[in-house]
Coordinates of C-alpha atoms in Angstrom, one line a residue:
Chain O
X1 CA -12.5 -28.2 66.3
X2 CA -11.5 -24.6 66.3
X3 CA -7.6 -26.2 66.9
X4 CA -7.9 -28.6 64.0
X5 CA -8.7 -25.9 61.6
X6 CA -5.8 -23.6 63.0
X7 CA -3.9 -26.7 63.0
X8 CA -4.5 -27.3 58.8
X9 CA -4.3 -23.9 58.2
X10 CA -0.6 -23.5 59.6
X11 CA 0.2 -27.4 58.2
X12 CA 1.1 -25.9 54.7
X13 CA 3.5 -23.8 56.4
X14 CA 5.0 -26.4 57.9
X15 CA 5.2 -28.3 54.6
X16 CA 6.2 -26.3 52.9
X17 CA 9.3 -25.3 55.1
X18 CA 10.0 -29.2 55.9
X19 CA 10.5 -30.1 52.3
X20 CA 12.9 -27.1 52.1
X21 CA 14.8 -28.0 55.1
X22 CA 14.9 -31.9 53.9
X23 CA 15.7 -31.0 50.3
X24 CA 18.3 -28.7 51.9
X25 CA 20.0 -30.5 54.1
X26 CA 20.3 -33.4 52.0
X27 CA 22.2 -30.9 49.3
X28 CA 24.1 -29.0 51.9
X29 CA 27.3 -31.3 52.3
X30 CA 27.5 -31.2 48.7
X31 CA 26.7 -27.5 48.0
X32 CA 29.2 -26.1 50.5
X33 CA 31.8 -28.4 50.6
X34 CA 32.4 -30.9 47.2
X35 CA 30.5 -28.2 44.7
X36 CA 32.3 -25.7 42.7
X37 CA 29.6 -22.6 42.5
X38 CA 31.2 -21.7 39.1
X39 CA 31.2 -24.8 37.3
X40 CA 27.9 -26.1 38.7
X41 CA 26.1 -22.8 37.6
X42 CA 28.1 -22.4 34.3
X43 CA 29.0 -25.2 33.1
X44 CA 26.9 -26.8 30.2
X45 CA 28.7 -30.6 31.3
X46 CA 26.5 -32.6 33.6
X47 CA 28.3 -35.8 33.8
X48 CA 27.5 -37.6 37.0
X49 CA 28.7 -41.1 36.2
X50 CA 31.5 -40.7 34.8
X51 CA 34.3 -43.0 35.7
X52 CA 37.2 -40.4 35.0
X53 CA 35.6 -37.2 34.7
X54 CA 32.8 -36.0 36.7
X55 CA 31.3 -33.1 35.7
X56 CA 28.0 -31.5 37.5
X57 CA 27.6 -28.0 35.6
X58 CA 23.5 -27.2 35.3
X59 CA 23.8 -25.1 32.4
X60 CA 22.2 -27.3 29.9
X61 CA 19.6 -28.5 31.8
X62 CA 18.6 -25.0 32.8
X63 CA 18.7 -24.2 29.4
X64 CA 16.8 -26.9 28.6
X65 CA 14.4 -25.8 31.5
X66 CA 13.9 -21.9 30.0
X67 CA 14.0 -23.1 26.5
X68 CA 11.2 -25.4 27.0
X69 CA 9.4 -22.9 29.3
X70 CA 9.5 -20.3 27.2
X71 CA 8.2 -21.8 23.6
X72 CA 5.3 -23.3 26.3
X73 CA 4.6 -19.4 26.8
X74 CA 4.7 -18.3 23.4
X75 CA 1.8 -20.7 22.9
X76 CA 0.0 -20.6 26.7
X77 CA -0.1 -16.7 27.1
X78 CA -1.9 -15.9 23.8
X79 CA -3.8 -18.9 24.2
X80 CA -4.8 -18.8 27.8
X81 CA -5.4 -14.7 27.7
X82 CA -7.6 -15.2 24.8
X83 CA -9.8 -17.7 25.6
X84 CA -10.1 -16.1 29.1
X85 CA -11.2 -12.7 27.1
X86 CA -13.4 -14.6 25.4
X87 CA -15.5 -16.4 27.9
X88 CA -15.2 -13.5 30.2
X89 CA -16.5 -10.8 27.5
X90 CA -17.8 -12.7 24.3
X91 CA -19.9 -15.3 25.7
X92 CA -22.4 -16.1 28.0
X93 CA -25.0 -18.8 29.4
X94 CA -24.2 -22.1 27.8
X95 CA -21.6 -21.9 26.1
X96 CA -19.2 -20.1 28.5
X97 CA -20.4 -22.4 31.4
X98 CA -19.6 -25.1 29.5
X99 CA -16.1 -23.9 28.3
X100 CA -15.6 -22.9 31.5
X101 CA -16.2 -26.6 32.7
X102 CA -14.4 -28.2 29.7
X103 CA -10.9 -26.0 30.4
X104 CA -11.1 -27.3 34.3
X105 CA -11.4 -30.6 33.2
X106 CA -8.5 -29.9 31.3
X107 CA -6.2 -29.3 34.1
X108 CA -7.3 -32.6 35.6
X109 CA -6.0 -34.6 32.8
X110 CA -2.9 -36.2 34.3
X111 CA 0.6 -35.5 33.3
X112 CA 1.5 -38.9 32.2
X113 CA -1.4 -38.6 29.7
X114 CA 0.1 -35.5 28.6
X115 CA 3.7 -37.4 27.7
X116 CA 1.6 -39.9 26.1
X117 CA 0.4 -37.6 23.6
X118 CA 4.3 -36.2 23.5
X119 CA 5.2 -39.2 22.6
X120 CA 2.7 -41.1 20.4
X121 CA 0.8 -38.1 18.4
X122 CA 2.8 -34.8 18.7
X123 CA 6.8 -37.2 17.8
X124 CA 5.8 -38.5 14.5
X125 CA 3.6 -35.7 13.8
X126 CA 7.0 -33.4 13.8
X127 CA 8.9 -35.9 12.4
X128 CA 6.2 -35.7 9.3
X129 CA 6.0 -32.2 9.3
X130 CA 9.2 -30.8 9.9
X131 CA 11.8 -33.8 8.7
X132 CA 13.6 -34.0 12.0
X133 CA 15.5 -36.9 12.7
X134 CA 13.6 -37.0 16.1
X135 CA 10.0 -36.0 17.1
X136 CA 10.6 -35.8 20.9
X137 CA 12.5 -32.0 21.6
X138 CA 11.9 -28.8 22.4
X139 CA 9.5 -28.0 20.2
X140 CA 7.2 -31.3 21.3
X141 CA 7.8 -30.1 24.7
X142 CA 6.8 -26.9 24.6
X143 CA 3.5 -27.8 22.6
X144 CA 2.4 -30.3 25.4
X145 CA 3.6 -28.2 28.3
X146 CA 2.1 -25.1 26.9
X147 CA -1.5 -26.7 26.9
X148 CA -0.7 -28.0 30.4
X149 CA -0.1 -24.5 31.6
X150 CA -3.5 -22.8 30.0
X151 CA -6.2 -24.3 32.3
X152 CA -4.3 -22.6 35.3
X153 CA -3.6 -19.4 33.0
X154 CA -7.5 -19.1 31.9
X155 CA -8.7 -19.8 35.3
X156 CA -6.8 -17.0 36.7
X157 CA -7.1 -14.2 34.4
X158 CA -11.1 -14.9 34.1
X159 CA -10.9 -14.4 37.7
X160 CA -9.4 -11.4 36.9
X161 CA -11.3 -10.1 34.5
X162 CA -14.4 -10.4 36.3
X163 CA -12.9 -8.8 39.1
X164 CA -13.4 -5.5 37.0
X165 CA -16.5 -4.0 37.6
X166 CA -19.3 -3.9 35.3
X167 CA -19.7 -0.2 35.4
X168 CA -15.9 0.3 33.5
X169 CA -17.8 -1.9 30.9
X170 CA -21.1 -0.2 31.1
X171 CA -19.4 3.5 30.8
X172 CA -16.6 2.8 27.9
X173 CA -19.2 1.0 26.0
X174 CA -21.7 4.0 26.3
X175 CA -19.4 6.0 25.1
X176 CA -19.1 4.4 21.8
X177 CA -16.3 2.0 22.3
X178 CA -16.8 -1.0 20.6
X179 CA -16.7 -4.4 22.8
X180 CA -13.1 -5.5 21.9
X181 CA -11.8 -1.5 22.3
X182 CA -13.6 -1.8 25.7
X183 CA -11.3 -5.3 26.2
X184 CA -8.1 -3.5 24.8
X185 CA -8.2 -0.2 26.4
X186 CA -10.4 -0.6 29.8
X187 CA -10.2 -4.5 30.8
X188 CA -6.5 -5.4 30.1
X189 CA -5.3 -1.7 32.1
X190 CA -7.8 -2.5 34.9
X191 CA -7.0 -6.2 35.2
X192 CA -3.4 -5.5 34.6
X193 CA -1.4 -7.3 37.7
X194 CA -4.1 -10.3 37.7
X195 CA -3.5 -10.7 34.0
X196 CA 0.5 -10.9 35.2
X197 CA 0.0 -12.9 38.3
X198 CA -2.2 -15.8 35.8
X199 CA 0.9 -16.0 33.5
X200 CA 3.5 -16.1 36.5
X201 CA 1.9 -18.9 37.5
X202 CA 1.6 -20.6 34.2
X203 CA 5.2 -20.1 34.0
X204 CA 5.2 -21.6 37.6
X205 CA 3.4 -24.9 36.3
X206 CA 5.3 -25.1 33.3
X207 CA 9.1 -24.9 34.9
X208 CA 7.8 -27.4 38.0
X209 CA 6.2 -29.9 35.4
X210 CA 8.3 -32.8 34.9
X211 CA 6.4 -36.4 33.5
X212 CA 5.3 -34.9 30.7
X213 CA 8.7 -33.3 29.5
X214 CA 10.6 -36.0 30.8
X215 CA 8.6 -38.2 27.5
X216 CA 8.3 -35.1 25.6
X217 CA 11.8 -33.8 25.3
X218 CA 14.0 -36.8 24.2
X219 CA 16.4 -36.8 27.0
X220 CA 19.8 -35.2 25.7
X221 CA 21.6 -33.3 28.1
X222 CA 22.7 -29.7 25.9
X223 CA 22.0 -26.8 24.9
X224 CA 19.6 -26.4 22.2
X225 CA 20.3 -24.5 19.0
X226 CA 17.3 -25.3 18.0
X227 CA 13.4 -26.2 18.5
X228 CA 14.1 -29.2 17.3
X229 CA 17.0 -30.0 19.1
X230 CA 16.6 -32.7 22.1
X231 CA 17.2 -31.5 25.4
X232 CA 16.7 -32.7 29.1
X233 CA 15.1 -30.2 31.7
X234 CA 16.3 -29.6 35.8
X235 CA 13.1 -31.8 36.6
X236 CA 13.5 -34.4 34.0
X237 CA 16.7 -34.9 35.1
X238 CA 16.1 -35.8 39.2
X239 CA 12.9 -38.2 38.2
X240 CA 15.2 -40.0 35.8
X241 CA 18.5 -40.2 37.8
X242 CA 17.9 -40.1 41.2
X243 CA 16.6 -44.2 41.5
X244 CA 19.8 -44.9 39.8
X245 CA 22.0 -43.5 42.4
X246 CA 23.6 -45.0 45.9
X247 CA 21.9 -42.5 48.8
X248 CA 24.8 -40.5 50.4
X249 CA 26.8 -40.2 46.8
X250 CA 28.6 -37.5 45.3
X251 CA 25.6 -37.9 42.7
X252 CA 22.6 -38.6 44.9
X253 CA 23.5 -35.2 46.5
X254 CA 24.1 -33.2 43.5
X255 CA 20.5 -34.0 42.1
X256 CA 19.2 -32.3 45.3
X257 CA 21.3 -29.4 44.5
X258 CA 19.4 -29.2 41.6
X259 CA 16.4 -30.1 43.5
X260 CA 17.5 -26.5 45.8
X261 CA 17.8 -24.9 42.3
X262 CA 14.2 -25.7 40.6
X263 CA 12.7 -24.7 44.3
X264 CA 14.3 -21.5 44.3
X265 CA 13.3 -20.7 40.4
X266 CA 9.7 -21.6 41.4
X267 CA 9.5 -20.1 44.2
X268 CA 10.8 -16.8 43.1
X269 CA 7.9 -17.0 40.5
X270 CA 5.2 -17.5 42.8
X271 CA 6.4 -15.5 45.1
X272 CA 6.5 -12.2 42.5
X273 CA 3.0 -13.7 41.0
X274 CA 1.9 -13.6 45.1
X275 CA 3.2 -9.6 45.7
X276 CA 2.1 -8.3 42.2
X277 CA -1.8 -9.7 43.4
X278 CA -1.3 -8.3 46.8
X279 CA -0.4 -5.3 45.7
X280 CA -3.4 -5.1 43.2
X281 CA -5.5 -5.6 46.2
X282 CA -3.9 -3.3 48.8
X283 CA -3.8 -0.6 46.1
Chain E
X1 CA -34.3 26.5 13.8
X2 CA -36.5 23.9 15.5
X3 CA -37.2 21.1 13.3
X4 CA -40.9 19.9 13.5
X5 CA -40.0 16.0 13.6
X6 CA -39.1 15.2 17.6
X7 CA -35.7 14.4 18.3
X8 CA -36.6 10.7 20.4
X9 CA -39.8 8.7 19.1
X10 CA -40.2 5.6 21.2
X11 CA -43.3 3.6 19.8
X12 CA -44.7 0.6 21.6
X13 CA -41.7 -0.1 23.6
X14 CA -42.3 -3.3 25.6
X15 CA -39.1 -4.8 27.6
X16 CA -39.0 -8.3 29.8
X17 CA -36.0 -9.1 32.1
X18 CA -36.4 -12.7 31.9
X19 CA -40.1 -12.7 31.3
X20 CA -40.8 -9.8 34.0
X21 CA -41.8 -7.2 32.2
X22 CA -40.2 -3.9 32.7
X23 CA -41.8 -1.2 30.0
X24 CA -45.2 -2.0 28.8
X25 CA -46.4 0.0 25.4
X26 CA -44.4 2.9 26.1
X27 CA -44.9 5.6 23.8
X28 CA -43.3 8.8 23.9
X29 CA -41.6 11.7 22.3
X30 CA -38.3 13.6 23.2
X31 CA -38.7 17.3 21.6
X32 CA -35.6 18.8 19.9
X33 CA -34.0 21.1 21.9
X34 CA -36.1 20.4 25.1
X35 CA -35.4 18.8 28.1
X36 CA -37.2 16.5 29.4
X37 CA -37.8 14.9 32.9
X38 CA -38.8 11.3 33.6
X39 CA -40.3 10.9 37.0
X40 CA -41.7 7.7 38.7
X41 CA -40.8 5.4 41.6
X42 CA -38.0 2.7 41.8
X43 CA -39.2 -0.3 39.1
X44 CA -41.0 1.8 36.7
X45 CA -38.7 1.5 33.9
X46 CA -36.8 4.8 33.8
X47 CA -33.4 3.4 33.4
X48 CA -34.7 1.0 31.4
X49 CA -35.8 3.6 28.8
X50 CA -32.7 5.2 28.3
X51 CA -30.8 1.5 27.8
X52 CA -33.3 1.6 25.1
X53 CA -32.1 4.8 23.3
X54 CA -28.4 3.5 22.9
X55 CA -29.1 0.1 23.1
X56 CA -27.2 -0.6 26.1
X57 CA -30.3 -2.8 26.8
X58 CA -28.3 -5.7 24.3
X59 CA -25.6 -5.8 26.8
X60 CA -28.3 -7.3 29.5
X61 CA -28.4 -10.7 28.2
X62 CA -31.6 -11.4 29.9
X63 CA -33.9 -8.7 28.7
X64 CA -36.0 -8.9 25.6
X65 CA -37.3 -6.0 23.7
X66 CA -40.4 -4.7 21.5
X67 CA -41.3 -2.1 19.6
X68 CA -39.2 1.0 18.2
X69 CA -37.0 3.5 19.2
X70 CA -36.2 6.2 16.9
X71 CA -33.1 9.1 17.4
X72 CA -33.1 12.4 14.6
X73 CA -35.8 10.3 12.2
X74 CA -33.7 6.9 11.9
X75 CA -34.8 3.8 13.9
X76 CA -31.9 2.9 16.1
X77 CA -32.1 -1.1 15.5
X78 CA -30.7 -0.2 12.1
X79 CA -27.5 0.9 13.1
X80 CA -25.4 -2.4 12.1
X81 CA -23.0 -1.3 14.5
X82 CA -24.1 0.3 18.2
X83 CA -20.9 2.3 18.7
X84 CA -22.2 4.6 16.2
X85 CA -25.3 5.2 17.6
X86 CA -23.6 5.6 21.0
X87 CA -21.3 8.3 19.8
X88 CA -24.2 10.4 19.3
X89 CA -25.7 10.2 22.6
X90 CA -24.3 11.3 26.0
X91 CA -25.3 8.8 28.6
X92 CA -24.2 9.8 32.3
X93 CA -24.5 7.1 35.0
X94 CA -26.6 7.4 38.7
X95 CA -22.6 7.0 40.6
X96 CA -20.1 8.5 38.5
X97 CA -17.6 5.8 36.9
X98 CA -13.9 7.5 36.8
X99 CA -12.5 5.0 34.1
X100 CA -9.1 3.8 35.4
X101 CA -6.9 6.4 33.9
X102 CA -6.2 9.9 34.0
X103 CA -8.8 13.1 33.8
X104 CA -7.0 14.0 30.7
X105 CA -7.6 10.3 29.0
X106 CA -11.4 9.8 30.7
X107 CA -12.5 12.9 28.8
X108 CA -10.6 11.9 25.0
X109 CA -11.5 8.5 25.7
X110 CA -14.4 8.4 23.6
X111 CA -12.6 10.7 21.0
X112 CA -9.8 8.2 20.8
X113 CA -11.5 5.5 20.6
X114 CA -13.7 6.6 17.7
X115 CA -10.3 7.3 16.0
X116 CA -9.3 11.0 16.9
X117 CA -5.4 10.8 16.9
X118 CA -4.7 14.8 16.8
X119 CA -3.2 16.3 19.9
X120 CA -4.3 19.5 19.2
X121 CA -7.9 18.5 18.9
X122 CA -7.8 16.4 21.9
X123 CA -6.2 19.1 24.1
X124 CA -9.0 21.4 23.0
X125 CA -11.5 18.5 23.6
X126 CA -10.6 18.6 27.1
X127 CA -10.8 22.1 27.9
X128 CA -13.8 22.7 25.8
X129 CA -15.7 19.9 28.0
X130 CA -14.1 20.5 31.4
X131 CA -15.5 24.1 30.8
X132 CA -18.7 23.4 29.3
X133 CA -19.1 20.9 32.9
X134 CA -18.2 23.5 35.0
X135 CA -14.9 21.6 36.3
X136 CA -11.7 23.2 34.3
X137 CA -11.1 25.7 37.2
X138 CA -11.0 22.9 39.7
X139 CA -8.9 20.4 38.1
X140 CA -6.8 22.5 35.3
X141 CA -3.5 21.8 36.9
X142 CA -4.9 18.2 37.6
X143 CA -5.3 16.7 34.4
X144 CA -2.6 14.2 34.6
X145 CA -4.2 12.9 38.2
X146 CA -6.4 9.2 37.7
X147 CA -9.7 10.2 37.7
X148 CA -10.7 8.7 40.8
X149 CA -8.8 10.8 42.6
X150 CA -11.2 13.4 42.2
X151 CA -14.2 14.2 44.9
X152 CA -17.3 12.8 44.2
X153 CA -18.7 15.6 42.7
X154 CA -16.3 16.7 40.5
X155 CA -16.1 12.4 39.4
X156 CA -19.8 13.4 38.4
X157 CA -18.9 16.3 36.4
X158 CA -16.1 14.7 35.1
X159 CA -18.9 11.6 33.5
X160 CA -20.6 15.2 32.3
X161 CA -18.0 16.3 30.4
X162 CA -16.6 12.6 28.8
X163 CA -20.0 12.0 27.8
X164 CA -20.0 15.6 25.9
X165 CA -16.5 15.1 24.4
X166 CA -18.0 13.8 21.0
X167 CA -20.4 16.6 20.7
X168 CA -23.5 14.8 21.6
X169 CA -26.5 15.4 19.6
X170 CA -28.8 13.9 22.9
X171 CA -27.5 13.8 26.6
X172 CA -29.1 11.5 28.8
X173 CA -28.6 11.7 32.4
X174 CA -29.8 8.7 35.2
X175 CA -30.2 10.4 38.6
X176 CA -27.0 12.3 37.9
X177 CA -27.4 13.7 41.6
X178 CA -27.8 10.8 43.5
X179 CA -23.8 11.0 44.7
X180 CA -23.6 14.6 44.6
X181 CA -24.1 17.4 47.6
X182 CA -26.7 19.9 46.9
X183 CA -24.2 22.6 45.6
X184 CA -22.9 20.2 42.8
X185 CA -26.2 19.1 42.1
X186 CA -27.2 23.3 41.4
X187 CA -23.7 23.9 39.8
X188 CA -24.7 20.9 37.2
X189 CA -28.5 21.9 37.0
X190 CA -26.9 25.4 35.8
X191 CA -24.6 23.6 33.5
X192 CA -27.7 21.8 31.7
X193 CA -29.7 24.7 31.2
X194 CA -27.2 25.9 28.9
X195 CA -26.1 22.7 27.1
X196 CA -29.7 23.3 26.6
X197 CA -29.1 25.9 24.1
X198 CA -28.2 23.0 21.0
X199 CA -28.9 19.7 23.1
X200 CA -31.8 17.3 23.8
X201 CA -31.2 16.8 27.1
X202 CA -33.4 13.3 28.7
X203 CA -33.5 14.0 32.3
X204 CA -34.4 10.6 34.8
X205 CA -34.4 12.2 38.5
X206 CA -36.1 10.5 41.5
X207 CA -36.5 13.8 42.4
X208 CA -39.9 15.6 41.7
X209 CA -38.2 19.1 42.4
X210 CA -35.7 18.5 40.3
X211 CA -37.9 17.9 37.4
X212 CA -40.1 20.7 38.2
X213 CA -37.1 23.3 37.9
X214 CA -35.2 22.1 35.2
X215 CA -37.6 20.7 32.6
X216 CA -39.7 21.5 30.2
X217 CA -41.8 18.7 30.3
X218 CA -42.2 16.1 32.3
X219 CA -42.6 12.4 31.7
X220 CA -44.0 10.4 35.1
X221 CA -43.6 6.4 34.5
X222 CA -45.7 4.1 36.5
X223 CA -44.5 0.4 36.6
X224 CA -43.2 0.4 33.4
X225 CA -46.5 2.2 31.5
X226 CA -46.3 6.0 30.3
X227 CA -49.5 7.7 33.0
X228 CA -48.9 10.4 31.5
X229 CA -46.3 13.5 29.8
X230 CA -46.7 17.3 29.4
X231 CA -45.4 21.0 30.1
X232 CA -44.5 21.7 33.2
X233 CA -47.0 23.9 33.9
X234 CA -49.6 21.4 33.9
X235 CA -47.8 18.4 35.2
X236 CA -47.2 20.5 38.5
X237 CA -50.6 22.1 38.6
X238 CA -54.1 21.1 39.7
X239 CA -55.1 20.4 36.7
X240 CA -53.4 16.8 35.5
X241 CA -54.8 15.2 32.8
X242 CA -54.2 11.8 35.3
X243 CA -55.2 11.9 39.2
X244 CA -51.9 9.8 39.7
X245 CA -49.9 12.3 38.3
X246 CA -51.0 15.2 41.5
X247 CA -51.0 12.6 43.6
X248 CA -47.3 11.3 43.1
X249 CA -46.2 14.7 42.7
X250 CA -47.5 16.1 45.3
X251 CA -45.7 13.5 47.3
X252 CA -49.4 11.2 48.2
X253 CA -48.1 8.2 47.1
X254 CA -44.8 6.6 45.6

């Protein structure tokens, strides 16, 4: 028994360094010995299939990546913070219970669903609204991947927040602060690095994410100029190409480079979210 | 100087934690300028009665309260917003709570927050405090160090002097010495007796002794119910109006 439990517990180690090594290894013969570093990391032309001019630069799909990403923040972080603050401090008994409830249920709405409502609500909703030729962009992207990414973001900084003790809240509120001074000036400080480590993982969830993007986004491989310019992201890009390709081609490979790229971007921000909690705990 | 009206009239005070009742009646006076002692064993209210006078009770969701508290003449349920009424009242806690930030910002913290921007007034906020709590010697050249870095006793002091940093009209203090050494707990008796001089002072002390030097009156609570409240002199003499009253302070029960 006692093995079986050490056995799981070291299992996500293992898988974790397996996929790696497969999604490495697979890349490998392409990275170091086909793959120009410079073009493939600067260059905005990601033509695969090409007949006469193959062309695998990542620019535009990371760009399409951070773009996406980062309108998804602009709308997760208030969104998530706040309505973490709000159960946390502002509510109690029924109703934060059942927000609490509703918001986890939220995350376990699946991400296909999520592209749905990309496609069939939020498309000619920005087509209305804004007059764009085409509903499905950055901005309907970052709309539905910014919802996706506040159950996790909520979750985490109310864990945070309640990590504070009650005698910060007790003391700055007998002192005459009122109950949002006491959120501003005694919570947010003291909660600082978990407050961080919720959004780095939001950020975490939102780059990873791909179903819902790949429906939201509306597929075009450049750079934006715009929010309501198309645009394909890293992970849109390997679900949508990589049954199209021969295994062992030029092609197949280069979508696992990509694959290398997106791990090492997520795991960079999980592993800063992972040290900036640690270090709130070791301090 | 001494106004006839008391400073604290509780009337009828009755408070339930989720239907368990915690004061029952109480009816009492704080005197201006005195200080007063409340005395009883664990669960008869005394913390309680003091989350009554700034309304700290409303932030315990599951307790329910009765009657009135009045502070300087005006009942305290009319304040339409409780930072007000908190502002006049120094409230210091049994373990002393360093806010996470520096010694300098725990003592303006309550200045600051009810709007004081001035440097000049802050800096003499501090020093006017830190003095008044007997701790500016100790942590002058400290000021920019996070509270908690402090030793226990001086974290205590330091709760003294933020709680007096708006000028406090009432100081209420819950078993300040509970975390502190004997010498502290002197050094901060000393420090009381002359805050005295133009403060109400509400004293809750487990400590029987510590009521009987530093009061002038004490208060002794009895599972939430008032047994009984009066000078010094008689509370610690033979001659209690209540039986209960020798009998707990003379250490026969509690």
């Amino acid at each position: 028994m006692e093995f079986a439990i050490k056995a799981s517990g070291f299992s996500a180690i293992f898988f974790v360094f397996a996929i790696f090594f497969f999604v490495f290894s697979t890349a490998s013969e392409f990275i170091f010995e086909k793959m120009d570093f410079v073009e493939f990391l600067t260059s905005p032309e990601w033509y695969p299939t090409s007949l006469s001019n193959k062309r695998y630069g990542t620019l535009a799909l990371l760009a399409g990546t951070v773009s996406v990403t980062g309108l998804a923040m602009l709308i997760a972080v208030p969104l998530g913070l706040g309505s973490a603050l709000f159960i946390s401090e502002f509510t109690s008994g029924v109703v934060k219970e059942g927000l609490k409830i509703t918001i986890e249920l939220l995350a376990a709405i699946p991400s296909v669903v999520w592209g749905f409502i990309g496609l069939a609500v939020m498309n000619p909703l920005i087509i209305e609204v804004f007059d764009a030729p085409i509903g499905l962009n950055v901005l309907n992207g970052g709309i539905i991947l910014g919802l996706m990414s506040v159950p996790i973001m909520t979750t985490i900084a109310e864990d945070a927040l309640k990590a504070v003790p009650d005698s910060y809240r007790e003391a700055s509120l007998a002192l005459g602060a009122t109950r949002w001074q006491t959120a501003h000036k005694v919570l947010f400080p003291a909660a600082r690095s978990g407050l961080l480590a919720a959004v780095l993982l939001g950020v975490g969830r939102a780059i990873g994410e791909t179903m819902a993007v790949l429906m939201a986004t509306g597929h075009a491989v450049q750079i934006p100029g715009s929010p309501l310019d198309s645009v394909r992201t890293l992970t849109a890009t390997i679900a949508a190409e990589l049954g199209e390709t021969a295994a062992g081609s030029d092609h197949y490979q280069a979508l696992f480079a990509v694959g290398v790229l997106l791990f090492l971007l997520t795991f960079g921000v999980n592993l800063a979210a992972d040290l900036i909690v640690r270090g709130r705990s070791a301090r | 100087m001494v106004s006839a009206s008391p400073m604290i009239e509780v009337e009828n005070l009755s408070v339930n934690y989720a239907g368990k009742p915690a004061l029952d009646q109480l009816t009492l006076d704080v005197r201006r300028n005195e200080i007063l002692a409340v005395i009883g064993p664990a669960n008869s209210g005394k913390t309680t009665l003091l989350n009554c006078i700034n309304r700290m009770i409303e932030t315990i969701p599951s307790a329910s309260v009765s009657g009135t508290v009045k502070v300087d003449g005006h009942n305290v349920a009319e304040y339409r917003d409780p930072s007000l009424l908190r502002r006049r009242i120094g409230m210091v806690f049994p373990l002393p709570v360093g806010l996470p930030m520096t010694v300098y910002e725990n003592v303006t913290f309550a200045p600051r927050m009810a709007g004081e921007k001035d440097r000049t007034v802050l800096d003499e906020t501090v020093q006017r405090c830190l003095k008044q709590s007997a701790l500016w010697d100790e942590v002058k050249d400290r000021l920019d160090d996070l509270g908690t870095r402090l030793s226990g006793g001086q974290q205590q002091r330091l709760t003294i002097a933020r709680a007096l940093s708006l000028n406090p009209e009432i100081l209420c203090l819950d078993e300040f010495s509970i975390a502190v050494d004997p010498v502290t707990t002197m050094k901060i008796e000393e420090v009381l007796k002359e805050l005295n001089e133009n403060m109400t002072i509400v004293v809750v002390t487990n400590l029987v002794l510590q009521a009987k030097r530093l009061a002038h009156r004490t208060a002794l609570l009895l599972r939430g119910k008032l047994v009984e409240v009066g000078d010094n002199e008689v509370i610690f003499s033979r001659q209690t109006a209540d039986a209960r009253t020798f009998q707990y302070v003379q250490g026969l029960f509690g």
